[in-house]
Coordinates of C-alpha atoms and ligand atoms in Angstrom, one line a residue:
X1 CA 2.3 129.8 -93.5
X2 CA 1.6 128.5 -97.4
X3 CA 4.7 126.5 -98.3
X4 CA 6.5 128.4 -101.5
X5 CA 6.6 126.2 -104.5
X6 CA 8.5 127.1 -108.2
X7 CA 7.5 126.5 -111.6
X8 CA 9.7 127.3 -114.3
X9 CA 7.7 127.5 -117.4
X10 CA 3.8 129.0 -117.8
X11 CA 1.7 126.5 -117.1
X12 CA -2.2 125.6 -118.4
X13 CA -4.6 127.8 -116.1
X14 CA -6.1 124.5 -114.6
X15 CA -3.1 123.1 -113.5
X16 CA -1.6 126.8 -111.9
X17 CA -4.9 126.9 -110.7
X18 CA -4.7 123.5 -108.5
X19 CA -1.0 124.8 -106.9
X20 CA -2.2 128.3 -106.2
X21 CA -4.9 127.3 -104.1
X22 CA -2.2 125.9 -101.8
X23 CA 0.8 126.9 -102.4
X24 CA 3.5 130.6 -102.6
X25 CA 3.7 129.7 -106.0
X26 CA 6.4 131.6 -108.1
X27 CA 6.6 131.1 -111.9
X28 CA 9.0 131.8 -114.9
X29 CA 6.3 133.4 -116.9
X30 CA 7.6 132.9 -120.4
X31 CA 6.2 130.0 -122.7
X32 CA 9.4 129.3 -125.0
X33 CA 12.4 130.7 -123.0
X34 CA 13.4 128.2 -120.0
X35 CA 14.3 129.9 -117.2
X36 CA 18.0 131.3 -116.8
X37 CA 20.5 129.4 -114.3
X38 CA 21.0 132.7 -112.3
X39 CA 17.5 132.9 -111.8
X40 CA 17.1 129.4 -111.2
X41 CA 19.8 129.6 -108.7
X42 CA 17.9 132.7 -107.1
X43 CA 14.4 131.5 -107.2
X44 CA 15.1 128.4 -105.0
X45 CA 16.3 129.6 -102.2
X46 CA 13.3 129.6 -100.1
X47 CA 11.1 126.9 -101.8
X48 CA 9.9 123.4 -101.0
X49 CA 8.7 122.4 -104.0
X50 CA 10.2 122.8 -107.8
X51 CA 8.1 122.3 -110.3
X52 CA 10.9 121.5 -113.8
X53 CA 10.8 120.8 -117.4
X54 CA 13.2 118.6 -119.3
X55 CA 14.6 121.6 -120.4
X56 CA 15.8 122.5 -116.8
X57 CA 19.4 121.2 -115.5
X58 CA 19.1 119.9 -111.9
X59 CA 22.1 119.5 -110.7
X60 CA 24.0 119.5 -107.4
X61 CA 24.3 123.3 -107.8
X62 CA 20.7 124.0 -107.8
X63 CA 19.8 121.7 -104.7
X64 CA 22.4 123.6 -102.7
X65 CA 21.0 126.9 -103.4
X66 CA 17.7 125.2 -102.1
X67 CA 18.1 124.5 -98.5
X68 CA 14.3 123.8 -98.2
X69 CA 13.4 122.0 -100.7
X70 CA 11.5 118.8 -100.6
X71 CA 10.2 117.4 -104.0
X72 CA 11.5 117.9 -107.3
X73 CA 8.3 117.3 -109.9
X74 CA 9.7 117.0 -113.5
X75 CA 6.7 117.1 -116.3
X76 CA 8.4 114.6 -118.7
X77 CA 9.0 110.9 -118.1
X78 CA 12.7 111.0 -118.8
X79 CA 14.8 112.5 -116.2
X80 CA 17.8 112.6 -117.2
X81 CA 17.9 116.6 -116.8
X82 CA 18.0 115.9 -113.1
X83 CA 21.1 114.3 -111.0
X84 CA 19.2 112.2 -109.1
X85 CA 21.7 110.7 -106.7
X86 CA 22.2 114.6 -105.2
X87 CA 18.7 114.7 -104.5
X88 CA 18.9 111.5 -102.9
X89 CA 21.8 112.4 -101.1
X90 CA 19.6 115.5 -99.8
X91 CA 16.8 113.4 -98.9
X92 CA 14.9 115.3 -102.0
X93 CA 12.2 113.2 -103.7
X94 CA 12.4 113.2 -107.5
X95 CA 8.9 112.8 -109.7
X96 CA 8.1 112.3 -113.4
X97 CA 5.0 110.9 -115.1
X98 CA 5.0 107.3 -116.3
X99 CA 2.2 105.6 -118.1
X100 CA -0.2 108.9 -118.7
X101 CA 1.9 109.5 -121.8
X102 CA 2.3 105.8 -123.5
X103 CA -0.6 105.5 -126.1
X104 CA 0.8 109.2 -127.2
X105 CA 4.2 108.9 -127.5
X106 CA 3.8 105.2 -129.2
X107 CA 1.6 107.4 -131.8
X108 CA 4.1 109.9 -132.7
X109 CA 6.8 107.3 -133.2
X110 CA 4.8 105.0 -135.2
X111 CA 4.1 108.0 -137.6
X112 CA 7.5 109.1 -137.7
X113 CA 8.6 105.4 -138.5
X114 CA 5.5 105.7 -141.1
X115 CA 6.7 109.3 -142.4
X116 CA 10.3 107.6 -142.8
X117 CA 9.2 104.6 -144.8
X118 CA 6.9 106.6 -146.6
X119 CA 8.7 109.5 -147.7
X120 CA 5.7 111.7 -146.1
X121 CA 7.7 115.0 -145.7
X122 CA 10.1 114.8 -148.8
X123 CA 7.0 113.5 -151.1
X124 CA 5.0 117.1 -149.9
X125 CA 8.1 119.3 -150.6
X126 CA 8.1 117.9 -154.2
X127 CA 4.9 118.0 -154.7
X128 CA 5.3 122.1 -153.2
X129 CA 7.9 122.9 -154.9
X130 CA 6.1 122.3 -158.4
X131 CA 8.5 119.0 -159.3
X132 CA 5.2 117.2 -160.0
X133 CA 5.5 116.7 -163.8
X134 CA 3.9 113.6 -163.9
X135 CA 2.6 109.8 -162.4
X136 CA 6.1 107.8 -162.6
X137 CA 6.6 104.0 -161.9
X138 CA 9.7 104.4 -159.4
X139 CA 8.9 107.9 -158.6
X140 CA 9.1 108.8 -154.5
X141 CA 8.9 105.0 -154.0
X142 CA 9.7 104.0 -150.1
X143 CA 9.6 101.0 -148.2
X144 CA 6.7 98.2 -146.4
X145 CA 5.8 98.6 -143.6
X146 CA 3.3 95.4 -143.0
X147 CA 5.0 92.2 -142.9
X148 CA 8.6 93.5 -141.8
X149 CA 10.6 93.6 -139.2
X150 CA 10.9 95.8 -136.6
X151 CA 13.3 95.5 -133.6
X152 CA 13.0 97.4 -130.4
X153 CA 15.4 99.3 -128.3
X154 CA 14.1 99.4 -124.5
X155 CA 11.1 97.8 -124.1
X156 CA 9.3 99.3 -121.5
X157 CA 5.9 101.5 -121.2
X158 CA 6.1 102.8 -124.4
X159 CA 8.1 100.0 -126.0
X160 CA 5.0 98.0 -125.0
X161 CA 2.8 100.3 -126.3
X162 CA 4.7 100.5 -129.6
X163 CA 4.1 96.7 -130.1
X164 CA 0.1 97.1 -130.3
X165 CA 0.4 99.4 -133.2
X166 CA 3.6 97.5 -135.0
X167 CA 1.1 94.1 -134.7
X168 CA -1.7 95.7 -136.5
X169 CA 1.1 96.0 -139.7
X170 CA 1.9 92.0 -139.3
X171 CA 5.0 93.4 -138.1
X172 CA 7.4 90.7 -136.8
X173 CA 9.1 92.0 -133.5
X174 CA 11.9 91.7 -132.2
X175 CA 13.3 93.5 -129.0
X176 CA 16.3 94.5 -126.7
X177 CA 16.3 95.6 -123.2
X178 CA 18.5 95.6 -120.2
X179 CA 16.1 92.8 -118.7
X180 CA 14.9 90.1 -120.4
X181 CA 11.0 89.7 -120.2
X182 CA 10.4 86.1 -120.9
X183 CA 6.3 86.6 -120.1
X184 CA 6.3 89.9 -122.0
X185 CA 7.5 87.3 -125.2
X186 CA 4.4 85.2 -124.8
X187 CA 1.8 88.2 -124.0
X188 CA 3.6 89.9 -127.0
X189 CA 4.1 87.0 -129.4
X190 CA 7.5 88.9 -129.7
X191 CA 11.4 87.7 -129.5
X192 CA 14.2 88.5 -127.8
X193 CA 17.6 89.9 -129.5
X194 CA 20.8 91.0 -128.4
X195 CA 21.3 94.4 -130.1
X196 CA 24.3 93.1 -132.6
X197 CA 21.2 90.5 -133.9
X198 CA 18.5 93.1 -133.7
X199 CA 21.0 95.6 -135.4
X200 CA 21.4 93.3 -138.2
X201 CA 18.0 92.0 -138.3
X202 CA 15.5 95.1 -138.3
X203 CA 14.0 97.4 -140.9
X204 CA 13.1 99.2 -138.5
X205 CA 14.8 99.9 -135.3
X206 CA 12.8 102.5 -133.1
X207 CA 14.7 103.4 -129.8
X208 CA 12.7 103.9 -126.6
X209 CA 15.2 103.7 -123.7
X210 CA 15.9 106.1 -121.1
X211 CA 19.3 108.6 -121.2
X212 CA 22.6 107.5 -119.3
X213 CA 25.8 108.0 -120.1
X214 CA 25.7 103.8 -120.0
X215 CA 24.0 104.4 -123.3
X216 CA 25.6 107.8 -124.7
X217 CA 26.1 107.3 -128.5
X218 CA 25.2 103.6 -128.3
X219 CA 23.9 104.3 -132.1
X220 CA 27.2 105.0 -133.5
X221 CA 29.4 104.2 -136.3
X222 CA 29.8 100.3 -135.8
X223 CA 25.8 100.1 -135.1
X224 CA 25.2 101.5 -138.2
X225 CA 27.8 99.3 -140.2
X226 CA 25.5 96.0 -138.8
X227 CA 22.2 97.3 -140.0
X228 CA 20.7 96.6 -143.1
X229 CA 20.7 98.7 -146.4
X230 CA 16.8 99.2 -146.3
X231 CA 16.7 100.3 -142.4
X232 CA 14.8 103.0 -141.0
X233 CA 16.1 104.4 -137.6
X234 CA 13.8 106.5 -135.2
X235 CA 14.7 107.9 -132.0
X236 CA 11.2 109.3 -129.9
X237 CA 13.6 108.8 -126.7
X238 CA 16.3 111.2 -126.2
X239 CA 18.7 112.9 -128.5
X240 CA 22.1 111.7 -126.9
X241 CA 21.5 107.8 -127.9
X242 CA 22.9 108.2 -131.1
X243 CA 26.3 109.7 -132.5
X244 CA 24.6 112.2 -135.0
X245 CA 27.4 112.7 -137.0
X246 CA 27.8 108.8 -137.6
X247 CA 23.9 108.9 -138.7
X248 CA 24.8 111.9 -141.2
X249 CA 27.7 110.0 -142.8
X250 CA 24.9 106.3 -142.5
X251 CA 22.1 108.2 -144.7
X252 CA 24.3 110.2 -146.9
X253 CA 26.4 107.2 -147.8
X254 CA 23.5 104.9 -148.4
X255 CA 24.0 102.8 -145.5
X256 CA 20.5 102.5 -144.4
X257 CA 17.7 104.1 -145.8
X258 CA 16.3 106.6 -143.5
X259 CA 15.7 107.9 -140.3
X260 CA 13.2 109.7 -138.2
X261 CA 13.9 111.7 -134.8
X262 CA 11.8 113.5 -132.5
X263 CA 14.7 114.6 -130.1
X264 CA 18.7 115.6 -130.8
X265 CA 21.7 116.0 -128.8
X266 CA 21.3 119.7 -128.7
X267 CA 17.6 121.4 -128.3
X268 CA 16.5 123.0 -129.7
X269 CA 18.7 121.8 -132.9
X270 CA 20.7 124.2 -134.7
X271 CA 18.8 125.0 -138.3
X272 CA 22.2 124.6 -140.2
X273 CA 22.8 121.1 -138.3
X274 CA 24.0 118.6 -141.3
X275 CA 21.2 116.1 -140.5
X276 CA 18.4 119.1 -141.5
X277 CA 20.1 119.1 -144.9
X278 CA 19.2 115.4 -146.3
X279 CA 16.2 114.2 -147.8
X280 CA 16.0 110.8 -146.4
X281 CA 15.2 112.3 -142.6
X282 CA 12.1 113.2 -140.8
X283 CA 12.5 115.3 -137.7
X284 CA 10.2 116.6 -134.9
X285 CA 10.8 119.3 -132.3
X286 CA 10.2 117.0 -129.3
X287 CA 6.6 116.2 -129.5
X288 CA 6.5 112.9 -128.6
X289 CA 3.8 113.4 -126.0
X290 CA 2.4 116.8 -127.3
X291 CA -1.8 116.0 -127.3
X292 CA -3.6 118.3 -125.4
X293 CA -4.8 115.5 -123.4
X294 CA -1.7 113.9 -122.6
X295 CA -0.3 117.2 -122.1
X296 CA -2.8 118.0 -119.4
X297 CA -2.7 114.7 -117.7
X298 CA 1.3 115.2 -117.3
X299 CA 0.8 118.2 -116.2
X300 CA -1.4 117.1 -113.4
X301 CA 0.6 114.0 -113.0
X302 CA 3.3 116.2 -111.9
X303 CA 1.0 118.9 -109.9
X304 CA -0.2 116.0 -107.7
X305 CA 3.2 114.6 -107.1
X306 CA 3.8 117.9 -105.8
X307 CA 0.8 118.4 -104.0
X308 CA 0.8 114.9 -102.3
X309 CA 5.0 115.4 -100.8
X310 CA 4.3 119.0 -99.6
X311 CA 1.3 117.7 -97.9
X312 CA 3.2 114.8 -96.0
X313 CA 1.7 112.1 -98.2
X314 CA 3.6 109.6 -100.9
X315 CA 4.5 110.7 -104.1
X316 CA 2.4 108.7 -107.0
X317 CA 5.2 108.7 -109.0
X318 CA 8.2 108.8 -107.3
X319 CA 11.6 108.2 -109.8
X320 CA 13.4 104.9 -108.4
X321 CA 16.6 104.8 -110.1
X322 CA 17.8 100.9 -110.9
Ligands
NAP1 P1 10.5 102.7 -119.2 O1 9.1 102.1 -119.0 O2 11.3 102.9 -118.0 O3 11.2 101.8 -120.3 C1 12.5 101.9 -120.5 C2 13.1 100.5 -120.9 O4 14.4 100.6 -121.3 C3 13.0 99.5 -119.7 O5 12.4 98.3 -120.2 C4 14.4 99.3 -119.3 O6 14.7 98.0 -118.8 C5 15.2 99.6 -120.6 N1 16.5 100.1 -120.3 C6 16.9 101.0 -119.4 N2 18.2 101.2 -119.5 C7 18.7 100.3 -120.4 C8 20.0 100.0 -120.9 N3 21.1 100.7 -120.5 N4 20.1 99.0 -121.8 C9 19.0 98.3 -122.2 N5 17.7 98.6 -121.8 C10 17.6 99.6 -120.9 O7 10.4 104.1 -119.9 P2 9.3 104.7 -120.9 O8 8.2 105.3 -120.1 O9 8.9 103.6 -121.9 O10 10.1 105.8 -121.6 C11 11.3 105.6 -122.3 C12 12.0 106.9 -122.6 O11 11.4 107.5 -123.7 C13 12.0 107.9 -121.5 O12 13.0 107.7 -120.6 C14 12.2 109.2 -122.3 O13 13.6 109.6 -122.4 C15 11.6 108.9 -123.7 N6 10.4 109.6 -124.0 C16 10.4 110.6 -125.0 C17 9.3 111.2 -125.3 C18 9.2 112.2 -126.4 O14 8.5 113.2 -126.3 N7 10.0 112.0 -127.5 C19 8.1 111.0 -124.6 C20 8.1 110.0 -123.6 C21 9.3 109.4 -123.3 P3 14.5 97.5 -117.4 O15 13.2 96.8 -117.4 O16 15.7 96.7 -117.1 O17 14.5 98.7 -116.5
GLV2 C1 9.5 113.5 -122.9 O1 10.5 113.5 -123.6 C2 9.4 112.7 -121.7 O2 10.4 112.2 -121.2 O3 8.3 112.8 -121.1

């Protein structure tokens, strides 16, 4: 008998394609509506496999309505939608997909530090909304980007990747992570901060750490007091890092400069949220890794993961939690 697998979102042909060929495979068949608890809770009660988006809580509730299940494949990186010590405690493996989406994600948040500096997105709704009268010295003026300094937050896969693009802007680099990584300093040619110096210290200060509640609103009020007048803060990693309303009152006050965000506390964020309603902010609907290319490799990533556990072979990418 096929062993019964879940998806909860539509998925690309190819990669439905792959787990049909082996598997019972049910789906949520909607593109933009994650699936409902209730049905959640329903669904798994016979499966061994659950294919999840970041979008789906797994938590203790939904392993116990899944006696069977084996593998947990999560097509994101971050997994901080799943409680991973009550799949462990099940003896249920837990997947995401490192590395495929690096170069992409690294992209979109040098762009949206780029935008930020820039003024890309407030420069086009002037120019839109007709306020072009004329060419004007100070007119829509932003900040360098080559030759300044940009400090880290995490340095990791992407973090690493980040560092290529900030180089080829004679950016000088500075980082902070939970581990030090003395050969990463000489690799990098970049230096180690503790996140009060970095804080201080950056123009720039892009966050690329994973979600705990270790790190739950470590942008706040007195983080934003250190930094600098002219900084620019982006966050490609996940919403909960910073205090949003502390980085409403930052920009409004003229306490740093600008910020860009590809993810928020609450997603999708509310259209009337405060932060929506200040020039000085780019924001993304969570598109950090969103190329077709990378898209499709996650997607397989995470297909394989599933394939491989259901078949009695190791995970590639099994989620070890430190
Ligand atoms: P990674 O390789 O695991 O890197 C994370 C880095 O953060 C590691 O160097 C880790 O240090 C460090 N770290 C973890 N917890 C820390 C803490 N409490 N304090 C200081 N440093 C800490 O992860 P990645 O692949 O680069 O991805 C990073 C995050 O980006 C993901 O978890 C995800 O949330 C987010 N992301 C977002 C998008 C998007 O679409 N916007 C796309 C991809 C990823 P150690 O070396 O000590 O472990
Ligand atoms: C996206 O946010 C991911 O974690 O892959």
């Amino acid at each position: 008998m096929k062993k019964k697998v879940y998806i909860t979102r539509k998925l690309p042909e190819e990669i439905l394609d792959k787990l049909l060929s082996q598997f019972d495979v049910g789906m949520w068949e909607e593109e933009y509506i994650p699936v409902p608890k209730d049905v959640l809770l329903k669904e798994v009660e016979d499966v061994d496999g659950l294919f999840c988006l970041l979008t789906d809580t797994i938590d203790a509730e939904v392993l116990d309505h899944a006696p069977n299940l084996k593998v947990v494949t999560n097509l994101a990186v971050g997994y901080n939608n799943i409680d991973i010590q009550a799949a462990s405690m099940r003896g249920i493996i837990v997947t995401n997909t490192p590395g495929v989406l690096n170069e992409t994600t690294a992209d979109l948040t040098f762009t949206l530090l780029m935008a930020a500096a820039r003024r890309v997105v407030e420069a086009s709704d002037f120019l839109r909304s007709g306020k072009w009268g004329a060419w004007s010295p100070m007119q829509l003026t932003g900040q360098d980007i080559y030759g300044s300094t940009l400090g880290i937050i995490g340095l990791g896969r992407i973090g690493e990747a980040l560092v290529k693009r900030a180089k080829g802007f004679d950016m000088n680099i500075l980082y902070y992570n939970r581990t030090r990584k003395l050969e990463k300093e000489t690799e990098l040619d970049i230096q180690y901060a503790e996140l009060t110096d970095l804080l201080q210290q950056s123009d720039y200060i892009c966050i690329l750490l994973p979600y705990s509640s270790e790190v739950h609103h470590l942008i706040g009020k007195e983080a934003f007091s250190l930094m600098k007048k002219n900084a620019i803060l982006i966050n490609s990693a996940r919403g909960g890092i910073v205090d949003e309303e502390a980085l409403y009152h930052a920009l409004k006050d003229g306490q740093i400069w600008a910020a860009g965000l590809d993810v928020f506390e609450q997603e999708p964020v509310p259209v009337n949220h405060p932060l929506l309603s200040l020039p000085n902010i780019v924001t993304l609907p969570h598109i950090g890794s969103a190329s077709v290319k990378t898209r499709l490799a996650m997607a397989h990533l995470a297909a394989d993961n599933l394939v491989n556990v259901l078949n009695g072979n190791e995970p590639i990418s099994p989620v070890v939690s430190k």
